[in-house]
Amino acid sequence: MLLRLVPEFELRRDVLPWLAERGCAAALDTSENSSALYVVNVERNGKIIYTWKGDQRNTHIGLYDLQTKQNEHLYMFEKNLHIISCSVNNERTLLAVSFCQYTEEERATQLLQSVSKYLTLLIEIHPINNVRVLKAVDSCVRVQFLYPVEGRNASRESRLLLVSEDKYIEQFDIHVVAEEEHKVVIQKSGQLPRARVADDLVWAQWDMMEQRLFYIVPKESKSTLRCVQFYPEENFNSILESHLDIAVNDTQLKLVNFGYDYCQDQDVASKSLKNLQVFTSKAGGLCVCCSLVSDIPHEIIYSIYFLHKGYNKTFTVSLERAESHQLKEVAFMNLDYYVAAYLPGQFLHLLNIQHPDMLCYSLFLTGEDARIDTLQNCSIRCPWVSAALDCSAGSLYHVSISDSALLQLLHKSKRDCERLAALHCALLYFQHTEDLEMQIIQWISENLSTCHSFDPIQEFIIASLYCRLCPETENLDKLLPYTSLQDWIGAVPGVICATDIISLPVLEFQNSKGFWEKLNSNLESVKYAEPHLHYHSKVLRREWCNLSEEREERRTTAYLRNIFENAKKVLSHLATWDSGARLVPLFEEEDYQQQLLMGLYALEDLSSEEQINTVLSTSEANFLLCSGLPVSKFCLSFSAALSLHSFLSVYSDRSKKQMVAQLKDHLMRHLQYVGKKKIDQIVLDYVANLLNLVHQIMKEVWRRYQLHSCIFCFDERGSAAEFAVFHIMSRILEAANGMCMPLPPGFHTLHLGLGVRCLPLHTLLHYIDNGILQLTETCVRKLLKDLDDTEQNEKLKFSIVMRLPEALGQKVRQYWNHPINANFIARKYVKLLLEKLGNRQCSRPVPERLSFPVEFLPLNYLTNMLAEIENQGVHPYEKQDHVNARFVEETALKHTMTLLGLKYS
């Protein structure tokens, strides 16, 4: 079972033993149809109010404290009443009760037909004293005390919401005074001050934790959702309005989280097939969940309105099996990051609130995975996040996703959509845990070839970076990428999804903090970031390729100096995280290519006049500015912003300085409270964490296959374990190339070393020619020095030497003292000198330069010509003094003698 429910309160477990001690035998009837004992309300501070019938059919009200695990008797009516609603204030000095005085059958026998059916009372219970009638009407009434901020001192004022079946809500202000010792009474004897909160509503929901009232007012064929926020020191304000395409039944008021009326809700549940609830999340998510009526048998329809995203999704599920008597109403649970849509015995749908755009990040389960043993009916309410109240059973549960069940699902799933949803959930819902990370890496290493529609390594790295960095800085979650996918064209078997654009909610508040500030930020990003500017690495990739091909002298420029300084900062920052001995031989050498990419990721502002040198083309500007929308209206993705910044730092001229400044200011506006220093630190952490994640993958793989440093012993062939690691490293390289992300220095050396040990020569050379394996100085130097010159090794060495880039070849060829290598160096030297000479002719032959005469005129002419060119100051191999005209002559003679079968002396 994916969802784990831990009981926090159960009537049978926590109340019945206490009642048994008090001798309340009538309340011990726990049969299915008994209404003797049931939960009436759950208060904000964790107090659960319940009612039961005494032996004399008296009606009692009790309270259970979740923190102290203690029961308390609050009040008793000396007659048999049906309690509809009940609430106690924070100080537990006042009790509001609404009850039905008689049934319709009893009313027919009453002599006084004018007696009101429903009575609402306000009772002083500290100690039990006066009773005041608030309402005496024929319509049902619900009551709910407002609760102040936690930790606030006891107040002399209480506020009570009264919700009438006549479709209005009003607030009562109640002032109390202390009389005598420990006696609290209501101050005014006359009418209590009241204020109208809402009128003409057809549906309402109480958010007890945040003290918010959501309600719906019908308007023509649509409905208007509104929200009233209650404040501890002030009154209340209407803060939100949103138009919804939902037709709510206006004949009967539907209430959510205003207590639980056992008998009435049982009657409603048998007739109504619609469930509507509003859920909020800590990150500023606002969702309206609605179970719709379907005319087609064995079909379930439910909609989720993602108001913070500006669209709704309607899901249609065809049931494989359904009993005719079963209700087709979907229950909803709020898990903060997810909304769970649950139909007992059929399916469980975890809908991603934070990233609902792609269906592959929501998890749809059926069968055993969707089973929840403790919830077998739809009478479920969510009093707060990650809580579920089973009203019929009188049980309150803490609801969470089981990490062990999620990992099992990840391992056994065969569909990419389930794997992707489970992987995303494991990384972002559970945050960063080393043990979970290790198990995910193990799954990735086993399933690299089975995931066809996404790259698990890319998804792991990007989602982990998102998870690690976003909690540190507010609103960073809107700038960092959370997935490697641009879109998803797949389908979830058994589910049909339709997406509709809806109007964004209208907020009316000033200087509001917490949830409303985050919701407003989400709405602003939706308004001004369409179309979304996804991360494109091609700009960064082009700049990296350009710099990689530059000559070494370019390293002295201010631009490159800055890049390499940034790379050093990243590596030094990373070194502080892992100061112990490294299991995998990484970070042990300098890597020019990877340091370039690190530095480009962490590039600082280079928009000063001395560093702006080329013109930004109009086509690139139009692409980057996304169809000409105003720069001030952008909400760039963080990685795209880095790419833009690095691009503009190089490809702009003095006439474009203002544009550079605008883009820089634009980024600062989205994180204006952070400052440049903090932004630089975010980028530094981003790159360092990226490298660390690759290192973590390598470390877990290394440990799993039990490898050691013998991989650089080229005189032995690689084992099956080494070949498996080589394959995983190839996939890591593919993922890195796809995202244009840097790899830890030494990665390519390690990869090449494994390739030499594991691959046959023709495959090895094919990998090198296609860029999968990159020749590094460390590995090639060791290969040339350590391998002896057998025929097979000579063929390998010569094939490697022939493929070396010029700069690298000049450094490492000297380590192979072999005629083949000398012949190659001589040929290369002659070619370079003759290219320098061009069409010019040597002015005159030079005198003999060698210690012995050679009677071979073509060779004499060539060496004299080379000596003449050298005399003109041309020397391509300045760092290798022994490579000159004489070296060419000696090499040519040795090679000729070898071909003739003669001995050279």
XYZ file of N, CA and C in Angstrom, residues 670-857:
564
model
N 13.682 39.486 -9.877
C 12.994 38.272 -9.453
C 13.544 37.740 -8.133
N 14.759 38.103 -7.807
C 15.338 37.736 -6.511
C 15.892 39.003 -5.859
N 15.077 40.069 -5.863
C 15.572 41.371 -5.445
C 15.965 41.398 -3.965
N 15.337 40.570 -3.163
C 15.655 40.559 -1.742
C 16.921 39.771 -1.439
N 17.484 39.115 -2.452
C 18.638 38.238 -2.251
C 19.945 38.998 -2.394
N 20.089 39.751 -3.486
C 21.328 40.473 -3.728
C 22.302 39.671 -4.569
N 23.246 40.385 -5.193
C 24.194 39.760 -6.119
C 25.077 38.729 -5.428
N 25.509 39.021 -4.222
C 26.394 38.091 -3.512
C 25.704 36.759 -3.272
N 24.445 36.816 -2.883
C 23.698 35.591 -2.638
C 23.450 34.839 -3.943
N 23.171 35.575 -5.023
C 22.959 34.932 -6.319
C 24.223 34.209 -6.763
N 25.379 34.857 -6.578
C 26.642 34.203 -6.908
C 26.815 32.914 -6.100
N 26.418 32.955 -4.828
C 26.536 31.771 -3.988
C 25.593 30.663 -4.448
N 24.395 31.041 -4.908
C 23.430 30.055 -5.421
C 24.015 29.338 -6.627
N 24.616 30.127 -7.538
C 25.205 29.520 -8.739
C 26.354 28.603 -8.358
N 27.185 29.054 -7.411
C 28.302 28.232 -6.942
C 27.801 26.916 -6.361
N 26.760 26.987 -5.534
C 26.187 25.776 -4.943
C 25.575 24.875 -6.010
N 24.974 25.486 -7.010
C 24.332 24.705 -8.071
C 25.352 23.833 -8.798
N 26.463 24.441 -9.208
C 27.470 23.686 -9.959
C 28.171 22.672 -9.059
N 28.474 23.086 -7.834
C 29.146 22.163 -6.913
C 28.257 20.965 -6.598
N 26.976 21.198 -6.388
C 26.053 20.087 -6.134
C 25.920 19.194 -7.350
N 25.937 19.795 -8.534
C 25.864 19.003 -9.757
C 27.036 18.028 -9.841
N 28.242 18.546 -9.611
C 29.428 17.676 -9.643
C 29.366 16.630 -8.539
N 28.870 17.035 -7.381
C 28.786 16.107 -6.263
C 27.804 14.972 -6.549
N 26.717 15.274 -7.255
C 25.750 14.230 -7.593
C 26.354 13.202 -8.538
N 27.102 13.669 -9.530
C 27.778 12.729 -10.426
C 28.767 11.880 -9.635
N 29.474 12.522 -8.715
C 30.418 11.779 -7.880
C 29.699 10.756 -7.014
N 28.496 11.115 -6.495
C 27.721 10.174 -5.693
C 27.295 8.968 -6.516
N 26.876 9.215 -7.755
C 26.512 8.089 -8.631
C 27.715 7.178 -8.832
N 28.864 7.781 -9.139
C 30.067 6.993 -9.365
C 30.471 6.229 -8.104
N 30.345 6.860 -6.966
C 30.758 6.213 -5.712
C 29.879 5.001 -5.402
N 28.560 5.155 -5.582
C 27.673 4.033 -5.317
C 27.897 2.897 -6.323
N 28.106 3.252 -7.575
C 28.379 2.235 -8.593
C 29.703 1.546 -8.304
N 30.702 2.336 -7.930
C 32.025 1.790 -7.603
C 31.934 0.805 -6.441
N 31.157 1.201 -5.425
C 31.023 0.341 -4.253
C 30.239 -0.923 -4.591
N 29.239 -0.780 -5.416
C 28.408 -1.932 -5.750
C 29.196 -2.981 -6.517
N 30.036 -2.562 -7.459
C 30.791 -3.504 -8.280
C 32.190 -3.786 -7.721
N 32.496 -3.189 -6.565
C 33.729 -3.476 -5.835
C 34.972 -3.272 -6.710
N 35.042 -2.119 -7.342
C 36.213 -1.801 -8.159
C 37.283 -1.135 -7.308
N 38.516 -1.127 -7.847
C 39.625 -0.473 -7.152
C 40.535 0.134 -8.205
N 41.709 0.588 -7.796
C 42.573 1.370 -8.678
C 43.246 0.541 -9.766
N 43.007 -0.762 -9.833
C 43.674 -1.594 -10.831
C 43.171 -1.318 -12.243
N 42.175 -0.465 -12.369
C 41.661 -0.182 -13.704
C 42.696 0.516 -14.576
N 43.730 1.072 -13.976
C 44.777 1.726 -14.761
C 45.954 0.791 -15.024
N 45.794 -0.498 -14.740
C 46.799 -1.488 -15.124
C 46.400 -2.044 -16.486
N 47.031 -1.533 -17.533
C 46.573 -1.835 -18.880
C 47.073 -3.179 -19.402
N 47.845 -3.903 -18.604
C 48.338 -5.199 -19.073
C 47.333 -6.315 -18.818
N 46.164 -5.988 -18.236
C 45.125 -6.987 -17.994
C 43.826 -6.545 -18.644
N 43.000 -7.531 -18.979
C 41.702 -7.220 -19.535
C 40.700 -6.961 -18.424
N 39.694 -6.155 -18.724
C 38.707 -5.788 -17.725
C 37.734 -6.910 -17.412
N 37.158 -6.866 -16.218
C 36.201 -7.871 -15.776
C 34.790 -7.465 -16.205
N 33.841 -8.349 -15.934
C 32.440 -8.049 -16.241
C 31.943 -6.868 -15.423
N 32.417 -6.759 -14.187
C 32.029 -5.630 -13.347
C 32.539 -4.322 -13.935
N 33.779 -4.318 -14.424
C 34.334 -3.112 -15.027
C 33.573 -2.726 -16.285
N 33.168 -3.727 -17.058
C 32.400 -3.433 -18.261
C 31.047 -2.812 -17.899
N 30.419 -3.297 -16.824
C 29.144 -2.721 -16.378
C 29.322 -1.267 -15.960
N 30.413 -0.989 -15.242
C 30.691 0.392 -14.825
C 30.980 1.265 -16.040
N 31.707 0.706 -17.013
C 31.996 1.456 -18.242
C 30.693 1.834 -18.952
N 29.751 0.909 -18.998
C 28.465 1.191 -19.642
C 27.721 2.298 -18.891
N 27.734 2.251 -17.563
C 27.056 3.289 -16.775
C 27.722 4.638 -16.988
N 29.057 4.661 -17.038
C 29.764 5.925 -17.268
C 29.440 6.472 -18.658
N 29.264 5.607 -19.617
C 28.884 6.061 -20.959
C 27.517 6.722 -20.935
N 26.594 6.175 -20.133
C 25.277 6.780 -20.023
C 25.327 8.093 -19.256
N 26.207 8.177 -18.266
C 26.388 9.452 -17.552
C 26.908 10.510 -18.513
N 27.873 10.130 -19.342
C 28.428 11.063 -20.327
C 27.349 11.496 -21.316
N 26.515 10.563 -21.743
C 25.425 10.902 -22.663
C 24.453 11.877 -22.015
N 24.141 11.636 -20.748
C 23.241 12.544 -20.034
C 23.861 13.928 -19.876
N 25.144 13.960 -19.555
C 25.833 15.242 -19.386
C 25.896 16.015 -20.695
N 26.170 15.329 -21.784
C 26.205 15.994 -23.086
C 24.827 16.519 -23.472
N 23.788 15.762 -23.127
C 22.440 16.204 -23.448
C 22.055 17.478 -22.736
N 22.556 17.666 -21.509
C 22.235 18.864 -20.735
C 23.350 19.898 -20.764
N 24.437 19.582 -21.449
C 25.625 20.449 -21.480
C 26.055 20.801 -20.056
N 26.246 19.784 -19.241
C 26.649 20.008 -17.858
C 28.064 19.501 -17.652
N 28.817 20.108 -16.736
C 30.188 19.674 -16.494
C 30.231 18.350 -15.751
N 31.361 17.675 -15.911
C 31.618 16.426 -15.199
C 32.824 16.615 -14.292
N 32.947 15.819 -13.257
C 34.092 15.969 -12.353
C 35.408 15.775 -13.093
N 36.424 16.591 -12.815
C 37.740 16.375 -13.431
C 38.237 14.958 -13.159
N 38.716 14.314 -14.191
C 39.171 12.931 -14.075
C 38.159 11.942 -14.587
N 36.936 12.391 -14.874
C 35.906 11.471 -15.354
C 36.310 10.848 -16.685
N 36.780 11.678 -17.620
C 37.135 11.169 -18.941
C 38.361 10.253 -18.871
N 39.285 10.539 -17.967
C 40.443 9.660 -17.783
C 40.005 8.285 -17.294
N 39.107 8.290 -16.313
C 38.593 7.039 -15.771
C 37.804 6.269 -16.831
N 37.018 6.980 -17.588
C 36.210 6.359 -18.632
C 37.099 5.729 -19.708
N 38.127 6.470 -20.123
C 39.043 5.957 -21.143
C 39.806 4.750 -20.629
N 40.246 4.795 -19.365
C 40.963 3.661 -18.787
C 40.127 2.399 -18.797
N 38.852 2.529 -18.421
C 37.962 1.364 -18.469
C 37.747 0.900 -19.902
N 37.657 1.852 -20.840
C 37.477 1.489 -22.239
C 38.645 0.697 -22.786
N 39.871 1.105 -22.440
C 41.067 0.388 -22.906
C 41.065 -1.036 -22.372
N 40.628 -1.219 -21.112
C 40.649 -2.543 -20.502
C 39.507 -3.435 -21.003
N 38.366 -2.827 -21.342
C 37.165 -3.631 -21.593
C 36.840 -3.825 -23.066
N 37.257 -2.912 -23.931
C 36.801 -2.953 -25.316
C 37.859 -3.532 -26.236
N 37.451 -4.283 -27.271
C 38.402 -4.658 -28.314
C 38.865 -3.411 -29.058
N 40.022 -3.518 -29.737
C 40.663 -2.344 -30.313
C 39.751 -1.610 -31.291
N 39.102 -2.336 -32.198
C 38.283 -1.647 -33.206
C 37.114 -0.911 -32.568
N 36.527 -1.501 -31.496
C 35.429 -0.824 -30.796
C 35.945 0.386 -30.027
N 37.113 0.220 -29.407
C 37.717 1.336 -28.673
C 37.958 2.525 -29.609
N 38.529 2.257 -30.772
C 38.814 3.342 -31.712
C 37.521 3.951 -32.247
N 36.497 3.134 -32.430
C 35.206 3.653 -32.872
C 34.626 4.605 -31.828
N 34.731 4.248 -30.559
C 34.248 5.114 -29.481
C 35.035 6.425 -29.439
N 36.336 6.339 -29.667
C 37.163 7.552 -29.664
C 36.801 8.446 -30.842
N 36.661 7.850 -32.017
C 36.357 8.638 -33.219
C 34.996 9.308 -33.127
N 34.051 8.710 -32.394
C 32.710 9.277 -32.278
C 32.528 10.139 -31.027
N 33.624 10.392 -30.325
C 33.565 11.309 -29.196
C 33.034 10.738 -27.908
N 32.751 9.439 -27.868
C 32.272 8.835 -26.628
C 33.407 8.750 -25.616
N 34.571 8.365 -26.087
C 35.774 8.368 -25.255
C 36.656 9.533 -25.672
N 37.139 10.267 -24.694
C 37.994 11.408 -24.956
C 39.409 11.109 -24.462
N 40.383 11.384 -25.329
C 41.780 11.134 -24.980
C 42.259 12.211 -24.010
N 42.723 11.767 -22.842
C 43.217 12.696 -21.833
C 44.713 12.477 -21.631
N 45.390 13.519 -21.218
C 46.839 13.454 -21.054
C 47.237 12.405 -20.023
N 46.509 12.350 -18.914
C 46.867 11.416 -17.838
C 46.803 9.973 -18.306
N 45.707 9.623 -18.954
C 45.514 8.232 -19.363
C 46.460 7.852 -20.502
N 46.598 8.724 -21.501
C 47.467 8.403 -22.646
C 48.921 8.305 -22.199
N 49.362 9.195 -21.350
C 50.742 9.149 -20.857
C 51.011 7.838 -20.126
N 50.057 7.416 -19.280
C 50.242 6.168 -18.536
C 50.235 4.978 -19.491
N 49.370 5.038 -20.486
C 49.293 3.943 -21.452
C 50.596 3.803 -22.232
N 51.165 4.925 -22.682
C 52.405 4.881 -23.461
C 53.589 4.432 -22.618
N 53.593 4.796 -21.347
C 54.729 4.463 -20.476
C 54.660 3.027 -19.967
N 53.443 2.569 -19.603
C 53.325 1.296 -18.899
C 53.280 0.089 -19.831
N 52.702 0.224 -20.992
C 52.578 -0.931 -21.882
C 53.892 -1.188 -22.615
N 54.284 -2.469 -22.681
C 55.485 -2.797 -23.445
C 55.159 -2.785 -24.937
N 56.189 -2.960 -25.750
C 56.020 -2.790 -27.189
C 55.856 -4.130 -27.895
N 54.848 -4.890 -27.460
C 54.488 -6.074 -28.229
C 53.758 -5.625 -29.486
N 53.563 -6.554 -30.395
C 52.921 -6.192 -31.664
C 51.517 -5.632 -31.432
N 50.764 -6.267 -30.512
C 49.413 -5.812 -30.237
C 49.419 -4.446 -29.553
N 50.348 -4.265 -28.600
C 50.429 -2.985 -27.897
C 50.902 -1.867 -28.823
N 51.817 -2.198 -29.728
C 52.269 -1.189 -30.685
C 51.113 -0.698 -31.550
N 50.276 -1.623 -31.952
C 49.121 -1.249 -32.765
C 48.181 -0.339 -31.986
N 47.970 -0.659 -30.704
C 47.125 0.174 -29.849
C 47.725 1.549 -29.668
N 49.032 1.592 -29.326
C 49.669 2.880 -29.081
C 49.660 3.750 -30.332
N 49.991 3.157 -31.460
C 50.051 3.937 -32.686
C 48.661 4.480 -33.056
N 47.621 3.659 -32.837
C 46.252 4.109 -33.129
C 45.856 5.283 -32.233
N 46.317 5.235 -30.975
C 46.020 6.327 -30.054
C 46.788 7.579 -30.443
N 48.081 7.401 -30.721
C 48.940 8.542 -31.050
C 48.434 9.247 -32.308
N 47.980 8.480 -33.280
C 47.482 9.071 -34.520
C 46.244 9.941 -34.298
N 45.522 9.711 -33.203
C 44.272 10.428 -32.955
C 44.420 11.560 -31.952
N 45.623 11.787 -31.472
C 45.816 12.828 -30.464
C 45.709 14.217 -31.082
N 45.042 15.153 -30.419
C 45.088 16.545 -30.860
C 46.529 17.058 -30.818
N 46.814 18.069 -31.612
C 48.195 18.525 -31.763
C 48.816 18.930 -30.435
N 48.092 19.752 -29.665
C 48.653 20.239 -28.404
C 48.935 19.089 -27.449
N 47.993 18.151 -27.356
C 48.187 17.007 -26.467
C 49.269 16.078 -26.995
N 49.318 15.899 -28.307
C 50.327 15.019 -28.885
C 51.740 15.488 -28.594
N 51.987 16.784 -28.652
C 53.316 17.310 -28.356
C 53.738 17.011 -26.928
N 52.752 16.911 -26.010
C 53.084 16.671 -24.610
C 53.393 15.205 -24.318
N 52.663 14.295 -24.937
C 52.724 12.908 -24.478
C 53.518 11.981 -25.395
N 53.785 12.366 -26.668
C 54.477 11.444 -27.566
C 55.894 11.139 -27.095
N 56.474 12.070 -26.364
C 57.843 11.867 -25.894
C 57.954 10.699 -24.925
N 56.808 10.247 -24.346
C 56.846 9.144 -23.389
C 56.894 7.783 -24.072
N 56.797 7.771 -25.412
C 56.869 6.496 -26.144
C 58.142 6.500 -26.991
N 59.154 5.857 -26.484
C 60.443 5.792 -27.179
C 60.424 4.608 -28.138
N 59.898 4.869 -29.356
C 59.723 3.794 -30.322
C 59.878 4.366 -31.713
N 60.458 3.595 -32.651
C 60.648 4.114 -34.014
C 59.352 4.582 -34.671
N 58.285 3.894 -34.400
C 57.017 4.310 -35.006
C 56.645 5.711 -34.550
N 56.792 5.945 -33.248
C 56.464 7.258 -32.712
C 57.414 8.324 -33.236
N 58.742 7.959 -33.308
C 59.723 8.902 -33.833
C 59.433 9.239 -35.288
N 59.064 8.237 -36.057
C 58.720 8.446 -37.455
C 57.510 9.380 -37.588
N 56.534 9.177 -36.731
C 55.338 10.012 -36.766
C 55.683 11.459 -36.409
N 56.500 11.634 -35.359
C 56.886 12.990 -34.936
C 57.667 13.682 -36.052
N 58.591 12.938 -36.697
C 59.394 13.520 -37.772
C 58.521 13.964 -38.935
N 57.580 13.113 -39.330
C 56.680 13.470 -40.429
C 55.868 14.722 -40.086
N 55.386 14.742 -38.858
C 54.584 15.887 -38.433
C 55.427 17.153 -38.437
N 56.678 17.017 -38.010
C 57.577 18.169 -37.951
C 57.859 18.707 -39.344
N 58.130 17.814 -40.285
C 58.399 18.224 -41.662
C 57.173 18.910 -42.254
N 56.009 18.356 -42.007
C 54.789 18.939 -42.542
C 54.578 20.351 -42.023
N 54.813 20.555 -40.729
C 54.612 21.883 -40.151
C 55.601 22.900 -40.697
N 56.867 22.482 -40.845
C 57.869 23.417 -41.363
C 57.579 23.792 -42.816
N 57.203 22.802 -43.630
C 56.914 23.095 -45.034
C 55.666 23.973 -45.173
N 54.699 23.797 -44.257
C 53.537 24.683 -44.284
C 53.939 26.112 -43.949
N 54.916 26.248 -43.059
C 55.419 27.586 -42.738
C 56.140 28.201 -43.930
N 56.819 27.362 -44.676
C 57.577 27.859 -45.829
C 56.642 28.350 -46.926
N 55.553 27.606 -47.161
C 54.599 28.003 -48.185
C 55.202 27.936 -49.576
N 54.959 28.984 -50.419
C 55.433 29.030 -51.794
C 56.830 29.645 -51.918
N 57.380 30.051 -50.785
C 58.722 30.642 -50.836
C 59.772 29.567 -51.119
N 60.881 30.027 -51.691
C 62.003 29.126 -51.971
C 63.165 29.479 -51.047
N 63.912 28.432 -50.686
C 65.108 28.691 -49.869
C 66.139 29.428 -50.728
N 66.807 30.406 -50.138
C 67.733 31.265 -50.901
C 68.964 30.511 -51.367
N 69.477 29.639 -50.558
C 70.690 28.911 -50.932
C 70.790 27.660 -50.080
N 71.532 26.660 -50.569
C 71.763 25.471 -49.736
C 72.631 25.850 -48.550
N 72.397 25.184 -47.429
C 73.190 25.447 -46.230
C 74.304 24.436 -46.151
N 75.396 24.763 -45.480
C 76.490 23.803 -45.323
C 76.047 22.573 -44.536
N 76.847 21.549 -44.619
C 76.543 20.291 -43.934
C 76.411 20.531 -42.439
N 75.300 19.993 -41.847
C 75.039 20.239 -40.431
C 75.278 19.013 -39.576
N 75.305 17.828 -40.211
C 75.383 16.633 -39.406
C 76.806 16.149 -39.238
N 77.011 15.292 -38.303
C 78.363 14.852 -37.940
C 78.932 13.862 -38.936
N 78.100 13.318 -39.815
C 78.614 12.363 -40.801
C 77.868 12.607 -42.108
N 78.566 12.437 -43.212
C 77.918 12.681 -44.512
C 77.005 11.528 -44.889
N 75.913 11.902 -45.588
C 74.965 10.900 -46.086
C 74.895 11.070 -47.591
N 75.232 9.992 -48.294
C 75.250 10.054 -49.759
C 73.864 9.722 -50.305
N 72.881 10.589 -49.963
C 71.512 10.408 -50.444
C 70.934 11.797 -50.662
N 71.041 12.227 -51.940
C 70.773 13.626 -52.241
C 69.386 14.104 -51.830
